[in-house]
């Protein structure tokens, strides 16, 4: 039986046409799955009983399972989810002042092994399918059924989105399609450590989706040490690309900078970052390092974090310090490891 969330609109349409279902069945099914978020085929009341029986016997409509949900006092909840092959991934539900943010994963583990990241430490298991990416959103939406307001989707959980390009693209089409989830691309962000060719392709296909780039270092050598991918994907090439294409972009690029005590947090580092980003319309998110016992790094003090942020601010940059939510439940940036 096919897992329905892995099928695009076009694939489903072709299959339904082959099975002689009515022309608008695909639209109806998409509405039930992605807009109304109702998994039980028996409740799909505008579809005939015979067609529902056909759907039930040919497609699996159940979502990925929640193994456990952990919450902290701010209302952030981390969901440990189990895929069909028993691999586990994590998704995080974050209540904000005026909306909810869903932080979702694109890979089980991550092959890029950044030195400061718990997901990287885990190694790479496999890419998530489009259905596995999408169904994280449906699982989280089920948790806040009463809520119909704005959703913010950040692809910042486990994995590097641009290394799972085809499935990312299929999932984003379902997120943004008016026939499916109808989420505005403005409310979607992908976070990447910077893989230039798929990044270019992505921005052409989804020009309104926001891009966060994980900078995390003030020069090449430091970045190559902290983020091994940087040996292949040169920082200068990525920054040149951002600079050269700035007029085509609706949103400013967000640069994420994980602040590691004594490693990349000095005034000299701040000065180098200010110089690196000159000419790129951007925002800078300074993220004080979230601790992990297996890793050798330390979190700078609040004073050190503020000094770094203030320097960049004085140089004219928009800087936001992100003291992470959900640290207590290990759901903050870089702490997702599908753990038991
Ligand atoms: N692979 C993508 C998205 C997932 S990581 C990327 O690297 O952008 C999401 C963010 O968490 C990245 O900005 C990354 O730099 C940050 N991060 C990783 N480990 C962290 C840690 N221990 N503390 C704080 N942020 C961390
Ligand atoms: Fe992968 Fe991002 Fe973690 Fe680096 S920071 S290991 S790219 S998930």
mmCIF file of C-alpha atoms and ligand atoms in Angstrom:
data_model
loop_
_atom_site.group_PDB
_atom_site.id
_atom_site.type_symbol
_atom_site.label_atom_id
_atom_site.label_comp_id
_atom_site.label_asym_id
_atom_site.label_seq_id
_atom_site.Cartn_x
_atom_site.Cartn_y
_atom_site.Cartn_z
ATOM 1 C CA UNK A 1 0.000 0.000 0.000
ATOM 2 C CA UNK A 2 1.323 3.446 -0.877
ATOM 3 C CA UNK A 3 1.874 6.068 1.785
ATOM 4 C CA UNK A 4 -0.270 8.906 0.477
ATOM 5 C CA UNK A 5 1.901 11.770 1.820
ATOM 6 C CA UNK A 6 4.722 10.765 -0.495
ATOM 7 C CA UNK A 7 2.610 11.421 -3.583
ATOM 8 C CA UNK A 8 2.541 14.844 -5.226
ATOM 9 C CA UNK A 9 -0.667 16.341 -6.582
ATOM 10 C CA UNK A 10 0.284 15.343 -10.114
ATOM 11 C CA UNK A 11 1.146 11.758 -9.148
ATOM 12 C CA UNK A 12 -2.136 11.327 -7.314
ATOM 13 C CA UNK A 13 -4.076 12.857 -10.181
ATOM 14 C CA UNK A 14 -2.542 10.402 -12.654
ATOM 15 C CA UNK A 15 -3.269 7.441 -10.390
ATOM 16 C CA UNK A 16 -6.856 8.522 -9.772
ATOM 17 C CA UNK A 17 -7.444 9.055 -13.479
ATOM 18 C CA UNK A 18 -6.146 5.518 -14.104
ATOM 19 C CA UNK A 19 -8.609 4.181 -11.520
ATOM 20 C CA UNK A 20 -11.505 6.124 -13.079
ATOM 21 C CA UNK A 21 -12.153 8.266 -10.029
ATOM 22 C CA UNK A 22 -13.939 11.554 -10.603
ATOM 23 C CA UNK A 23 -11.851 14.423 -11.923
ATOM 24 C CA UNK A 24 -12.010 16.537 -8.766
ATOM 25 C CA UNK A 25 -11.183 13.683 -6.352
ATOM 26 C CA UNK A 26 -7.521 14.753 -6.161
ATOM 27 C CA UNK A 27 -8.533 18.238 -5.054
ATOM 28 C CA UNK A 28 -10.920 16.802 -2.466
ATOM 29 C CA UNK A 29 -8.348 14.364 -1.108
ATOM 30 C CA UNK A 30 -5.756 17.148 -0.907
ATOM 31 C CA UNK A 31 -8.222 19.317 1.012
ATOM 32 C CA UNK A 32 -8.915 16.564 3.552
ATOM 33 C CA UNK A 33 -5.273 15.657 3.985
ATOM 34 C CA UNK A 34 -3.577 19.017 4.003
ATOM 35 C CA UNK A 35 -6.128 21.659 4.761
ATOM 36 C CA UNK A 36 -8.602 19.928 7.060
ATOM 37 C CA UNK A 37 -5.932 17.585 8.368
ATOM 38 C CA UNK A 38 -8.275 14.592 8.724
ATOM 39 C CA UNK A 39 -6.583 11.256 8.270
ATOM 40 C CA UNK A 40 -9.621 8.970 8.571
ATOM 41 C CA UNK A 41 -10.852 8.290 5.026
ATOM 42 C CA UNK A 42 -14.328 7.377 6.381
ATOM 43 C CA UNK A 43 -14.812 11.003 7.371
ATOM 44 C CA UNK A 44 -14.168 12.342 3.880
ATOM 45 C CA UNK A 45 -17.864 13.028 3.448
ATOM 46 C CA UNK A 46 -17.875 14.611 -0.002
ATOM 47 C CA UNK A 47 -16.337 11.485 -1.568
ATOM 48 C CA UNK A 48 -18.614 8.563 -2.480
ATOM 49 C CA UNK A 49 -18.503 5.415 -0.395
ATOM 50 C CA UNK A 50 -17.145 3.289 -3.250
ATOM 51 C CA UNK A 51 -14.374 5.789 -3.931
ATOM 52 C CA UNK A 52 -13.541 5.942 -0.229
ATOM 53 C CA UNK A 53 -13.287 2.161 -0.176
ATOM 54 C CA UNK A 54 -10.923 2.319 -3.133
ATOM 55 C CA UNK A 55 -8.822 4.947 -1.362
ATOM 56 C CA UNK A 56 -8.740 3.006 1.883
ATOM 57 C CA UNK A 57 -7.604 -0.214 0.275
ATOM 58 C CA UNK A 58 -4.922 1.440 -1.856
ATOM 59 C CA UNK A 59 -3.433 4.203 0.291
ATOM 60 C CA UNK A 60 -2.096 4.419 3.793
ATOM 61 C CA UNK A 61 -3.194 7.782 5.235
ATOM 62 C CA UNK A 62 -1.813 7.441 8.759
ATOM 63 C CA UNK A 63 0.755 9.978 9.904
ATOM 64 C CA UNK A 64 4.153 9.192 11.391
ATOM 65 C CA UNK A 65 3.843 8.153 15.014
ATOM 66 C CA UNK A 66 4.631 10.291 18.031
ATOM 67 C CA UNK A 67 6.853 8.337 20.408
ATOM 68 C CA UNK A 68 6.959 11.072 22.988
ATOM 69 C CA UNK A 69 6.272 14.764 23.460
ATOM 70 C CA UNK A 70 8.259 16.752 25.997
ATOM 71 C CA UNK A 71 7.320 20.256 27.053
ATOM 72 C CA UNK A 72 9.008 23.081 28.923
ATOM 73 C CA UNK A 73 7.497 25.878 30.975
ATOM 74 C CA UNK A 74 7.394 28.313 28.035
ATOM 75 C CA UNK A 75 5.111 25.988 26.092
ATOM 76 C CA UNK A 76 7.792 24.756 23.668
ATOM 77 C CA UNK A 77 7.190 21.094 22.913
ATOM 78 C CA UNK A 78 9.578 18.660 21.312
ATOM 79 C CA UNK A 79 8.163 15.651 19.481
ATOM 80 C CA UNK A 80 10.122 12.473 19.056
ATOM 81 C CA UNK A 81 8.678 10.885 15.918
ATOM 82 C CA UNK A 82 9.097 7.385 14.551
ATOM 83 C CA UNK A 83 9.322 6.730 10.815
ATOM 84 C CA UNK A 84 8.095 3.553 9.125
ATOM 85 C CA UNK A 85 11.563 2.002 9.307
ATOM 86 C CA UNK A 86 11.783 2.827 13.041
ATOM 87 C CA UNK A 87 14.269 5.653 12.590
ATOM 88 C CA UNK A 88 13.531 8.548 14.876
ATOM 89 C CA UNK A 89 13.498 12.238 14.124
ATOM 90 C CA UNK A 90 12.454 15.356 15.994
ATOM 91 C CA UNK A 91 10.140 18.279 15.358
ATOM 92 C CA UNK A 92 9.546 21.221 17.683
ATOM 93 C CA UNK A 93 6.418 23.289 18.331
ATOM 94 C CA UNK A 94 7.205 26.796 19.571
ATOM 95 C CA UNK A 95 4.459 29.177 20.709
ATOM 96 C CA UNK A 96 5.386 32.805 19.912
ATOM 97 C CA UNK A 97 3.576 35.962 20.910
ATOM 98 C CA UNK A 98 1.310 36.139 17.862
ATOM 99 C CA UNK A 99 1.777 32.816 16.087
ATOM 100 C CA UNK A 100 3.225 29.317 16.265
ATOM 101 C CA UNK A 101 6.554 28.248 14.816
ATOM 102 C CA UNK A 102 7.116 24.662 13.698
ATOM 103 C CA UNK A 103 10.743 23.611 13.457
ATOM 104 C CA UNK A 104 10.969 20.507 11.296
ATOM 105 C CA UNK A 105 13.639 18.091 10.079
ATOM 106 C CA UNK A 106 14.710 17.217 6.547
ATOM 107 C CA UNK A 107 17.110 14.346 7.233
ATOM 108 C CA UNK A 108 17.501 11.668 9.883
ATOM 109 C CA UNK A 109 20.881 12.745 11.258
ATOM 110 C CA UNK A 110 23.152 14.908 9.136
ATOM 111 C CA UNK A 111 26.242 14.080 7.064
ATOM 112 C CA UNK A 112 27.938 17.455 7.562
ATOM 113 C CA UNK A 113 29.264 16.856 11.055
ATOM 114 C CA UNK A 114 29.593 20.439 12.247
ATOM 115 C CA UNK A 115 31.681 20.277 15.404
ATOM 116 C CA UNK A 116 29.195 22.050 17.681
ATOM 117 C CA UNK A 117 26.004 20.273 16.601
ATOM 118 C CA UNK A 118 24.318 17.284 18.259
ATOM 119 C CA UNK A 119 22.662 16.234 14.989
ATOM 120 C CA UNK A 120 26.057 16.241 13.299
ATOM 121 C CA UNK A 121 27.437 14.091 16.088
ATOM 122 C CA UNK A 122 24.757 11.519 15.358
ATOM 123 C CA UNK A 123 25.981 10.960 11.804
ATOM 124 C CA UNK A 124 23.770 10.514 8.757
ATOM 125 C CA UNK A 125 21.004 7.929 8.565
ATOM 126 C CA UNK A 126 19.020 8.919 5.489
ATOM 127 C CA UNK A 127 17.095 11.629 3.683
ATOM 128 C CA UNK A 128 13.481 12.103 4.712
ATOM 129 C CA UNK A 129 10.887 11.573 2.003
ATOM 130 C CA UNK A 130 8.591 14.466 1.023
ATOM 131 C CA UNK A 131 5.814 12.782 3.011
ATOM 132 C CA UNK A 132 7.990 12.527 6.102
ATOM 133 C CA UNK A 133 8.797 16.240 5.889
ATOM 134 C CA UNK A 134 5.164 17.234 5.328
ATOM 135 C CA UNK A 135 3.658 14.924 7.917
ATOM 136 C CA UNK A 136 5.727 16.523 10.696
ATOM 137 C CA UNK A 137 3.684 19.668 10.045
ATOM 138 C CA UNK A 138 0.424 17.694 10.146
ATOM 139 C CA UNK A 139 1.397 16.021 13.423
ATOM 140 C CA UNK A 140 2.166 19.402 15.011
ATOM 141 C CA UNK A 141 -0.988 20.962 13.565
ATOM 142 C CA UNK A 142 -3.015 18.191 15.179
ATOM 143 C CA UNK A 143 -1.637 19.370 18.520
ATOM 144 C CA UNK A 144 -3.157 22.827 18.082
ATOM 145 C CA UNK A 145 -6.380 21.925 16.277
ATOM 146 C CA UNK A 146 -8.226 24.952 17.660
ATOM 147 C CA UNK A 147 -5.704 27.326 16.122
ATOM 148 C CA UNK A 148 -6.288 28.827 12.677
ATOM 149 C CA UNK A 149 -3.858 31.774 12.766
ATOM 150 C CA UNK A 150 -0.419 32.242 11.291
ATOM 151 C CA UNK A 151 2.065 29.392 11.143
ATOM 152 C CA UNK A 152 5.739 29.894 10.692
ATOM 153 C CA UNK A 153 7.605 26.891 9.291
ATOM 154 C CA UNK A 154 11.355 26.708 9.772
ATOM 155 C CA UNK A 155 13.323 23.896 8.162
ATOM 156 C CA UNK A 156 15.952 24.085 10.859
ATOM 157 C CA UNK A 157 15.564 20.775 12.625
ATOM 158 C CA UNK A 158 17.740 17.752 11.950
ATOM 159 C CA UNK A 159 19.657 17.694 8.693
ATOM 160 C CA UNK A 160 20.785 19.893 5.828
ATOM 161 C CA UNK A 161 17.724 20.724 3.662
ATOM 162 C CA UNK A 162 19.689 21.427 0.476
ATOM 163 C CA UNK A 163 21.229 17.946 0.531
ATOM 164 C CA UNK A 164 17.721 16.518 0.170
ATOM 165 C CA UNK A 165 16.709 18.736 -2.695
ATOM 166 C CA UNK A 166 14.026 16.799 -4.607
ATOM 167 C CA UNK A 167 12.050 15.851 -1.511
ATOM 168 C CA UNK A 168 12.416 19.351 -0.078
ATOM 169 C CA UNK A 169 10.993 20.766 -3.282
ATOM 170 C CA UNK A 170 8.041 18.355 -3.331
ATOM 171 C CA UNK A 171 7.314 19.089 0.341
ATOM 172 C CA UNK A 172 7.485 22.850 -0.223
ATOM 173 C CA UNK A 173 5.037 22.613 -3.107
ATOM 174 C CA UNK A 174 2.537 20.939 -0.786
ATOM 175 C CA UNK A 175 3.175 23.510 1.967
ATOM 176 C CA UNK A 176 2.633 26.480 -0.326
ATOM 177 C CA UNK A 177 -0.025 25.181 -2.750
ATOM 178 C CA UNK A 178 -3.486 26.730 -2.423
ATOM 179 C CA UNK A 179 -4.844 23.220 -3.015
ATOM 180 C CA UNK A 180 -2.946 21.854 -0.014
ATOM 181 C CA UNK A 181 -1.600 23.635 3.092
ATOM 182 C CA UNK A 182 -1.725 27.103 1.587
ATOM 183 C CA UNK A 183 1.088 28.448 3.754
ATOM 184 C CA UNK A 184 2.571 31.671 2.449
ATOM 185 C CA UNK A 185 6.205 31.231 1.342
ATOM 186 C CA UNK A 186 6.955 34.378 3.353
ATOM 187 C CA UNK A 187 6.275 32.314 6.467
ATOM 188 C CA UNK A 188 8.731 29.568 5.530
ATOM 189 C CA UNK A 189 12.477 29.627 6.179
ATOM 190 C CA UNK A 190 15.120 27.131 5.205
ATOM 191 C CA UNK A 191 18.325 27.113 7.172
ATOM 192 C CA UNK A 192 21.414 25.940 5.348
ATOM 193 C CA UNK A 193 25.091 25.546 5.998
ATOM 194 C CA UNK A 194 25.531 26.652 2.369
ATOM 195 C CA UNK A 195 25.609 24.318 -0.613
ATOM 196 C CA UNK A 196 25.847 26.749 -3.484
ATOM 197 C CA UNK A 197 24.410 24.966 -6.557
ATOM 198 C CA UNK A 198 21.193 23.715 -4.904
ATOM 199 C CA UNK A 199 20.902 27.069 -3.110
ATOM 200 C CA UNK A 200 20.856 28.900 -6.454
ATOM 201 C CA UNK A 201 18.302 26.467 -7.832
ATOM 202 C CA UNK A 202 16.204 26.769 -4.700
ATOM 203 C CA UNK A 203 16.066 30.546 -4.790
ATOM 204 C CA UNK A 204 15.001 30.448 -8.454
ATOM 205 C CA UNK A 205 12.195 27.987 -7.691
ATOM 206 C CA UNK A 206 11.048 29.533 -4.406
ATOM 207 C CA UNK A 207 12.039 33.215 -4.546
ATOM 208 C CA UNK A 208 9.799 34.176 -1.637
ATOM 209 C CA UNK A 209 10.957 31.538 0.854
ATOM 210 C CA UNK A 210 13.378 33.015 3.378
ATOM 211 C CA UNK A 211 16.984 31.875 3.610
ATOM 212 C CA UNK A 212 19.016 31.559 6.776
ATOM 213 C CA UNK A 213 22.683 30.883 6.269
ATOM 214 C CA UNK A 214 24.694 29.366 9.111
ATOM 215 C CA UNK A 215 27.853 31.454 9.091
ATOM 216 C CA UNK A 216 29.229 30.568 12.525
ATOM 217 C CA UNK A 217 32.780 31.755 11.894
ATOM 218 C CA UNK A 218 34.612 34.964 11.101
ATOM 219 C CA UNK A 219 37.057 33.578 8.537
ATOM 220 C CA UNK A 220 37.697 30.617 6.203
ATOM 221 C CA UNK A 221 40.041 28.691 8.405
ATOM 222 C CA UNK A 222 37.793 28.871 11.441
ATOM 223 C CA UNK A 223 34.772 27.907 9.375
ATOM 224 C CA UNK A 224 36.594 24.963 7.806
ATOM 225 C CA UNK A 225 37.504 23.731 11.264
ATOM 226 C CA UNK A 226 34.010 24.110 12.709
ATOM 227 C CA UNK A 227 32.059 23.150 9.596
ATOM 228 C CA UNK A 228 33.955 20.677 7.384
ATOM 229 C CA UNK A 229 31.586 21.353 4.425
ATOM 230 C CA UNK A 230 33.297 24.727 4.152
ATOM 231 C CA UNK A 231 36.398 23.089 2.685
ATOM 232 C CA UNK A 232 34.327 22.237 -0.381
ATOM 233 C CA UNK A 233 31.759 25.011 -0.418
ATOM 234 C CA UNK A 234 33.868 28.139 -0.067
ATOM 235 C CA UNK A 235 32.550 30.900 2.140
ATOM 236 C CA UNK A 236 33.672 33.614 -0.275
ATOM 237 C CA UNK A 237 31.699 32.031 -3.131
ATOM 238 C CA UNK A 238 28.534 31.929 -1.058
ATOM 239 C CA UNK A 239 28.918 35.492 0.197
ATOM 240 C CA UNK A 240 29.675 36.705 -3.360
ATOM 241 C CA UNK A 241 26.522 34.966 -4.540
ATOM 242 C CA UNK A 242 24.433 36.687 -1.842
ATOM 243 C CA UNK A 243 25.990 40.034 -2.716
ATOM 244 C CA UNK A 244 25.606 39.643 -6.495
ATOM 245 C CA UNK A 245 21.964 38.529 -6.319
ATOM 246 C CA UNK A 246 20.810 40.974 -3.670
ATOM 247 C CA UNK A 247 18.586 42.932 -6.058
ATOM 248 C CA UNK A 248 16.626 39.794 -7.007
ATOM 249 C CA UNK A 249 15.795 38.984 -3.407
ATOM 250 C CA UNK A 250 12.645 40.086 -1.604
ATOM 251 C CA UNK A 251 13.903 39.188 1.873
ATOM 252 C CA UNK A 252 17.130 39.953 3.558
ATOM 253 C CA UNK A 253 19.347 36.953 4.198
ATOM 254 C CA UNK A 254 19.577 35.952 7.844
ATOM 255 C CA UNK A 255 23.076 35.030 8.980
ATOM 256 C CA UNK A 256 23.105 32.674 11.925
ATOM 257 C CA UNK A 257 26.132 32.787 14.145
ATOM 258 C CA UNK A 258 26.461 30.240 16.947
ATOM 259 C CA UNK A 259 28.560 31.944 19.574
ATOM 260 C CA UNK A 260 31.180 29.612 21.083
ATOM 261 C CA UNK A 261 33.075 30.879 24.080
ATOM 262 C CA UNK A 262 36.724 31.617 23.331
ATOM 263 C CA UNK A 263 36.396 30.275 19.782
ATOM 264 C CA UNK A 264 34.502 32.786 17.651
ATOM 265 C CA UNK A 265 33.191 35.369 20.120
ATOM 266 C CA UNK A 266 35.905 38.034 20.386
ATOM 267 C CA UNK A 267 35.626 41.678 19.303
ATOM 268 C CA UNK A 268 38.074 40.840 16.555
ATOM 269 C CA UNK A 269 35.682 38.149 15.324
ATOM 270 C CA UNK A 270 32.827 40.661 15.393
ATOM 271 C CA UNK A 271 34.960 43.085 13.383
ATOM 272 C CA UNK A 272 35.735 40.385 10.807
ATOM 273 C CA UNK A 273 32.069 39.410 10.543
ATOM 274 C CA UNK A 274 31.107 43.050 9.992
ATOM 275 C CA UNK A 275 33.610 43.239 7.141
ATOM 276 C CA UNK A 276 32.592 39.892 5.615
ATOM 277 C CA UNK A 277 28.920 40.811 5.345
ATOM 278 C CA UNK A 278 29.397 44.324 3.994
ATOM 279 C CA UNK A 279 27.182 44.932 0.981
ATOM 280 C CA UNK A 280 24.731 42.119 1.716
ATOM 281 C CA UNK A 281 21.282 43.244 2.896
ATOM 282 C CA UNK A 282 20.965 41.030 5.953
ATOM 283 C CA UNK A 283 19.998 40.350 9.530
ATOM 284 C CA UNK A 284 22.298 38.619 11.975
ATOM 285 C CA UNK A 285 21.002 36.076 14.481
ATOM 286 C CA UNK A 286 23.490 35.544 17.259
ATOM 287 C CA UNK A 287 22.749 32.174 18.894
ATOM 288 C CA UNK A 288 24.594 31.535 22.171
ATOM 289 C CA UNK A 289 25.844 27.942 21.956
ATOM 290 C CA UNK A 290 23.456 25.336 23.340
ATOM 291 C CA UNK A 291 25.411 22.909 25.418
ATOM 292 C CA UNK A 292 25.899 19.238 24.764
ATOM 293 C CA UNK A 293 27.901 17.107 27.228
ATOM 294 C CA UNK A 294 29.625 15.183 24.438
ATOM 295 C CA UNK A 295 31.015 18.330 22.826
ATOM 296 C CA UNK A 296 33.938 20.444 24.050
ATOM 297 C CA UNK A 297 32.400 23.918 23.655
ATOM 298 C CA UNK A 298 31.186 26.438 26.219
ATOM 299 C CA UNK A 299 28.495 29.111 26.124
ATOM 300 C CA UNK A 300 29.709 32.708 26.466
ATOM 301 C CA UNK A 301 28.286 34.809 29.297
ATOM 302 C CA UNK A 302 25.404 37.150 28.672
ATOM 303 C CA UNK A 303 27.842 40.056 28.824
ATOM 304 C CA UNK A 304 30.104 38.492 26.183
ATOM 305 C CA UNK A 305 27.128 37.732 23.952
ATOM 306 C CA UNK A 306 25.871 41.305 24.257
ATOM 307 C CA UNK A 307 29.303 42.755 23.561
ATOM 308 C CA UNK A 308 29.530 40.756 20.324
ATOM 309 C CA UNK A 309 25.993 41.720 19.259
ATOM 310 C CA UNK A 310 26.481 45.388 20.230
ATOM 311 C CA UNK A 311 29.616 45.680 18.127
ATOM 312 C CA UNK A 312 27.757 44.489 15.016
ATOM 313 C CA UNK A 313 24.816 46.682 15.867
ATOM 314 C CA UNK A 314 27.073 49.722 16.075
ATOM 315 C CA UNK A 315 28.403 48.860 12.627
ATOM 316 C CA UNK A 316 24.860 49.272 11.327
ATOM 317 C CA UNK A 317 23.664 45.664 11.251
ATOM 318 C CA UNK A 318 20.294 44.403 12.457
ATOM 319 C CA UNK A 319 21.217 41.927 15.169
ATOM 320 C CA UNK A 320 18.959 39.648 17.173
ATOM 321 C CA UNK A 321 20.297 37.565 20.043
ATOM 322 C CA UNK A 322 18.472 34.258 20.212
ATOM 323 C CA UNK A 323 18.711 32.795 23.657
ATOM 324 C CA UNK A 324 17.144 29.489 22.676
ATOM 325 C CA UNK A 325 13.799 28.323 23.878
ATOM 326 C CA UNK A 326 13.422 24.742 24.929
ATOM 327 C CA UNK A 327 16.957 24.225 26.254
ATOM 328 C CA UNK A 328 15.620 22.271 29.222
ATOM 329 C CA UNK A 329 14.063 19.709 26.916
ATOM 330 C CA UNK A 330 16.998 19.679 24.505
ATOM 331 C CA UNK A 331 14.905 21.024 21.675
ATOM 332 C CA UNK A 332 16.998 24.090 20.954
ATOM 333 C CA UNK A 333 19.111 24.621 17.809
ATOM 334 C CA UNK A 334 21.766 21.981 17.476
ATOM 335 C CA UNK A 335 20.363 19.804 20.231
ATOM 336 C CA UNK A 336 18.152 17.551 18.116
ATOM 337 C CA UNK A 337 19.494 14.058 18.022
ATOM 338 C CA UNK A 338 16.438 11.787 17.931
ATOM 339 C CA UNK A 339 17.436 10.698 21.376
ATOM 340 C CA UNK A 340 15.794 8.176 23.608
HETATM 341 N N1 LIG B 1 21.670 22.082 8.636
HETATM 342 C C1 LIG B 1 21.054 23.345 8.635
HETATM 343 C C2 LIG B 1 19.813 23.410 9.494
HETATM 344 C C3 LIG B 1 19.845 22.691 10.797
HETATM 345 S S1 LIG B 1 20.942 23.338 12.011
HETATM 346 C C4 LIG B 1 22.061 24.416 9.040
HETATM 347 O O1 LIG B 1 23.148 24.081 9.473
HETATM 348 O O2 LIG B 1 21.732 25.593 8.893
HETATM 349 C C5 LIG B 1 20.032 24.764 12.546
HETATM 350 C C6 LIG B 1 20.870 25.837 13.210
HETATM 351 O O3 LIG B 1 21.332 25.382 14.482
HETATM 352 C C7 LIG B 1 22.103 26.245 12.433
HETATM 353 O O4 LIG B 1 22.166 27.648 12.308
HETATM 354 C C8 LIG B 1 23.248 25.762 13.295
HETATM 355 O O5 LIG B 1 24.383 26.562 13.134
HETATM 356 C C9 LIG B 1 22.643 25.865 14.675
HETATM 357 N N2 LIG B 1 23.295 25.048 15.691
HETATM 358 C C10 LIG B 1 23.858 23.845 15.543
HETATM 359 N N3 LIG B 1 24.363 23.407 16.715
HETATM 360 C C11 LIG B 1 24.101 24.362 17.633
HETATM 361 C C12 LIG B 1 24.356 24.492 19.038
HETATM 362 N N4 LIG B 1 24.954 23.532 19.717
HETATM 363 N N5 LIG B 1 23.940 25.621 19.663
HETATM 364 C C13 LIG B 1 23.289 26.592 18.974
HETATM 365 N N6 LIG B 1 23.009 26.502 17.672
HETATM 366 C C14 LIG B 1 23.414 25.408 16.992
HETATM 367 FE FE1 LIG B 2 24.084 19.382 9.899
HETATM 368 FE FE2 LIG B 2 23.237 21.912 10.339
HETATM 369 FE FE3 LIG B 2 24.086 20.370 12.372
HETATM 370 FE FE4 LIG B 2 25.844 21.263 10.589
HETATM 371 S S1 LIG B 2 24.618 22.526 12.000
HETATM 372 S S2 LIG B 2 25.719 19.152 11.386
HETATM 373 S S3 LIG B 2 24.654 21.199 8.724
HETATM 374 S S4 LIG B 2 22.313 19.995 11.114
#
